[in-house]
mmCIF file of C-alpha atoms in Angstrom:
data_model
loop_
_atom_site.group_PDB
_atom_site.id
_atom_site.type_symbol
_atom_site.label_atom_id
_atom_site.label_comp_id
_atom_site.label_asym_id
_atom_site.label_seq_id
_atom_site.Cartn_x
_atom_site.Cartn_y
_atom_site.Cartn_z
ATOM 1 C CA MET A 1 -9.381 -4.168 7.294
ATOM 2 C CA SER A 2 -8.546 -0.570 6.527
ATOM 3 C CA LEU A 3 -6.499 -0.464 3.371
ATOM 4 C CA VAL A 4 -5.329 3.169 3.452
ATOM 5 C CA SER A 5 -5.023 5.203 6.629
ATOM 6 C CA PRO A 6 -3.205 8.338 7.843
ATOM 7 C CA PHE A 7 0.313 7.758 9.062
ATOM 8 C CA THR A 8 1.733 10.543 11.173
ATOM 9 C CA LYS A 9 5.017 9.117 12.429
ATOM 10 C CA TYR A 10 6.859 10.332 9.330
ATOM 11 C CA ASN A 11 6.091 13.783 7.914
ATOM 12 C CA SER A 12 6.829 12.840 4.313
ATOM 13 C CA CYS A 13 4.751 9.674 4.488
ATOM 14 C CA GLY A 14 1.139 10.670 4.777
ATOM 15 C CA ARG A 15 -0.616 7.436 3.994
ATOM 16 C CA LEU A 16 0.008 3.863 4.941
ATOM 17 C CA CYS A 17 -1.510 1.033 2.970
ATOM 18 C CA ASN A 18 -1.636 -2.249 4.916
ATOM 19 C CA PRO A 19 -2.871 -5.065 2.686
ATOM 20 C CA GLY A 20 -0.763 -7.712 4.441
ATOM 21 C CA PRO A 21 2.476 -9.495 3.600
ATOM 22 C CA ALA A 22 0.935 -11.746 0.944
ATOM 23 C CA ALA A 23 -0.364 -8.793 -1.086
ATOM 24 C CA ALA A 24 2.973 -6.998 -0.816
ATOM 25 C CA GLU A 25 4.638 -10.128 -2.197
ATOM 26 C CA VAL A 26 2.090 -10.643 -4.993
ATOM 27 C CA PHE A 27 2.384 -7.015 -6.130
ATOM 28 C CA SER A 28 6.120 -6.661 -5.444
ATOM 29 C CA ASP A 29 6.906 -5.905 -9.104
ATOM 30 C CA LYS A 30 4.431 -2.991 -9.103
ATOM 31 C CA LEU A 31 5.587 -1.732 -5.693
ATOM 32 C CA LYS A 32 9.280 -1.241 -6.445
ATOM 33 C CA ALA A 33 8.889 2.557 -6.229
ATOM 34 C CA TYR A 34 7.462 2.337 -2.689
ATOM 35 C CA LYS A 35 8.920 1.476 0.684
ATOM 36 C CA THR A 36 7.341 -1.731 1.925
ATOM 37 C CA GLY A 37 7.686 -3.800 5.060
ATOM 38 C CA LYS A 38 5.679 -6.228 7.176
ATOM 39 C CA GLY A 39 2.795 -6.043 4.712
ATOM 40 C CA THR A 40 2.621 -2.253 4.587
ATOM 41 C CA ILE A 41 3.158 0.125 1.688
ATOM 42 C CA ARG A 42 4.178 3.721 2.388
ATOM 43 C CA LEU A 43 2.463 6.240 0.146
ATOM 44 C CA PHE A 44 4.139 9.644 0.195
ATOM 45 C CA TYR A 45 2.375 13.009 0.187
ATOM 46 C CA HIS A 46 4.647 14.425 -2.507
ATOM 47 C CA GLU A 47 3.745 11.656 -4.981
ATOM 48 C CA PRO A 48 0.362 11.276 -6.691
ATOM 49 C CA LEU A 49 -1.740 8.338 -5.557
ATOM 50 C CA ARG A 50 -1.835 5.515 -8.062
ATOM 51 C CA LEU A 51 -5.531 4.829 -7.632
ATOM 52 C CA GLU A 52 -5.549 2.051 -10.221
ATOM 53 C CA LEU A 53 -2.892 0.160 -8.252
ATOM 54 C CA ILE A 54 -4.715 0.718 -4.951
ATOM 55 C CA ALA A 55 -7.943 -0.537 -6.561
ATOM 56 C CA GLU A 56 -6.135 -3.597 -7.912
ATOM 57 C CA ILE A 57 -4.678 -4.420 -4.487
ATOM 58 C CA ALA A 58 -8.063 -3.826 -2.818
ATOM 59 C CA GLY A 59 -9.733 -6.180 -5.293
ATOM 60 C CA TRP A 60 -7.083 -8.810 -4.622
ATOM 61 C CA CYS A 61 -7.580 -8.406 -0.853
ATOM 62 C CA GLU A 62 -11.345 -8.805 -1.249
ATOM 63 C CA LYS A 63 -10.867 -12.081 -3.137
ATOM 64 C CA GLU A 64 -8.090 -13.334 -0.847
ATOM 65 C CA TYR A 65 -9.429 -12.294 2.546
ATOM 66 C CA GLY A 66 -13.115 -11.832 1.805
ATOM 67 C CA GLU A 67 -13.041 -8.265 3.144
#
């Protein structure tokens, strides 16, 4: 599973994080500032990456999905 990948459909949205619907639900309180849908999280170019949050979600995905 690729957690963060380029997303070119929208110019302002440069990265798309796809941890799955369960992760988006588990981290919903920390993702209020982001657009989410169908298990994806849109990360915008004009905003700094919250690496600690991405690492937390990646760790959760590793435990949950074994990937």
